[in-house]
Amino acid sequence: MEVNISEVNITIDGQSVAVEEGFFLLEAARKAGIYIPSLCSHPDLAPAGACGICAVEIEGKEELVQACETKVIPGMNIFTKTKRVLDYRKDKLGEILAFHPHACLTCAQREGCSRTQCSSNVNENERCCVRLGNCELQKVTDYVGIKRDIPRYMPGNLPVFEDHPLFTRDYNLCIGCQRCVRICRDVRGVEALKIVEMDNGRKIASSIEPALEDSGCRFCTACVEVCPTGALRDKETKKGRKEDILLPCRSGCPANVDIPRYVRLIAQEKFAEANAVIRETVPLPASLGRVCFHPCEDNCRRGQIDQEISICLLKRFVSDEDLGWWREQLKPIDLSGKKVAVVGSGPAGLTAAYFLSRKGHAVTVLEALEEPGGMLRTGIPAYRLPKDVLAKEVQEIKDCGVKIETGVKVADSSALLRQGYDAVLVATGNPLAASLMVPGEGLEGVIPGLDFLRRVNLGEEVSLGEKVAVIGGGNVAVDTARVALRLGARNVEMYCLENEQEMPAWPEEVEMARKEGVTVHFRKGVASISGDKKASGFLSIEVASVFDEYGKFNPKYLPGTEEPVQADNILVSIGQRSETSVLPGAKRHGIMARLWRPVQPGECCPSGESLSMKFFETGLGLDEFMAMDEAARCLQCDLRFAISPAELPPAEDLLDFNAENIASVPDVEGVYQLFDDHKEVMAIAGTSDLRQSLEEKLEDGSSAQFFIYEEEPMYTKRESELLQMYLQEHGKLPSGGDDDDLF
């Protein structure tokens, strides 16, 4: 049913404006592109009328009114820039600045200020905060103007809380705009903040209880997002994309999964929708939920408060609960008529094949082994990734139209192009084991860890002695050690170069291995392997350092610390390397010879029945209630991106970068700024002749779209000030916009 929205006609500064009935004047002005300054108003919040800076004059009314609280009336005639209005705004701003440091706001040298030393010798507690140059209050102050007789700021010495996780609270910088209180109460529904009036009449925002945690704060930092000063500011102040800083879980995810979104859906008991969100970027969520190295959790901001969210387990939970709802949401495919070959059926190959298929291409995956899955199938033990879990996800990819051919060894990928494929993707991963490069490595009984895991996972019988040494400190080494125990080895010991803190394996995996009986030796390398035809042990040596002064892997050992170690088998898991022979023109490597062979089952080779019992999945998942409780702990950091930006004063009027406008520029000293099509600064330069320099830029084919200039005899000083101001705000200098060849 259509709803008729009636409009009313009003006039703002001589401009006729048609707006919806019921709008406030401030809203109406925004819709018409007319700026009215304000500090308490925000597009996402109800009016507060706290600052008074949005005052306007209405024809026929004796008193000024606040635009944020006054609704439009047909025929209303509004004036926003009369002398009376401008003076009133300065008075209201003066009342605010009386309780806020403002020495920097009135300083003529602030744009070139280093922020570390004050040329006017202003006390540090009377200066502005670190947000100077990127502060909403500063921008509004510049627009409204400060009265000449504004008194000196007297520090209130109010508390500054720097020990909070994620953000800093500085009561000295609060202007009582109430934005934080309103967004916490009205948008987030938390109500952890309140307004407190002090003895001197100053109003500031404070937590309900002395501690934020006791006030119910959820540390979502929505309050920080709307604060117009430095009273609430993020602790993380490094330069970069805002998404990378505030959503480190998502930016840290190699697949860029929308983690906050699916975690929120789990908390809302929308499990099918959460699974669909994950599948927007990865087609193997159940497998990843078990074996992903979860950098998202390492970066989770909740970890700064107590414990990071168990993001990986939540992914596993919804994928295990999958009933196929996501398939119903898939859009129909328009076939492209193109054929693509994917060499390798590991996680990269399967993922690429799935999304290429969703683009309408006919995709064939070519796998050298008899079963698809790559390292997921051959390199990860079944107790971590059950075979049926992987098989189900591979089948789902096939059901979506991907053809998988197994037992196909591709010798030269370029030959596939001659067979009719329009494109070939080589996704063979790192299937080859790295070498120790020590004497005796070629002896029987020295087994690459990857080969060992591959044979076990493919069901081949592998015989080990009672005493097994595993060389390496990564996750593959830990898997190798735990599998060796499951095959009947009674004594399994790991030797790694790193100390416990440097060890690359996941701490939880190392802990599980220890509980199962694996002994871990830290800071131990291998000097040589001993034995005649078969290895009987090795000579260990203590490690002085693993990395050099440049942070590169370059182990150094301590001569004279060698010790003999006895072992029936030595499993080497020190890294992997790529198989490049499939690439045309690549250096061909010989086929690696197997240094061991299968033997008949015996006492050191347990039966299949006992073996299968030991390879049951060891990692426990979450049930429905555990998952919802865990997801509810998420800070929902992404909600900040749903908050509208505050309306700022209009930037200087930019001139189109063309010959006509440049011809009107005076030929005097000054500084010009060039802007791109997004109105971002490209260049800042001082010159002895503004017009000539701009004409030269135009003739040279500069990509600039807009420009501004200012006349300034001391143009080198002014250029330095503007560059310093840009550097402080953006953390880098303007790009320049030129594509000059430096060489």
PDB file of C-alpha atoms in Angstrom, residues 134 207 396 511 556 691 695 719:
ATOM      1  CA  ASN A 134      41.293  15.540  12.422  1.00  0.00           C
ATOM      2  CA  SER A 207      29.554   5.741  33.062  1.00  0.00           C
ATOM      3  CA  GLU A 396      28.689 -30.447  -2.508  1.00  0.00           C
ATOM      4  CA  GLU A 511      49.450 -29.165  24.533  1.00  0.00           C
ATOM      5  CA  LYS A 556      73.075 -20.530  14.435  1.00  0.00           C
ATOM      6  CA  ARG A 691      49.399  30.923 -12.643  1.00  0.00           C
ATOM      7  CA  GLU A 695      49.505  26.184 -16.469  1.00  0.00           C
ATOM      8  CA  GLU A 719      53.841  24.837   1.877  1.00  0.00           C
TER       9      GLU A 719
END
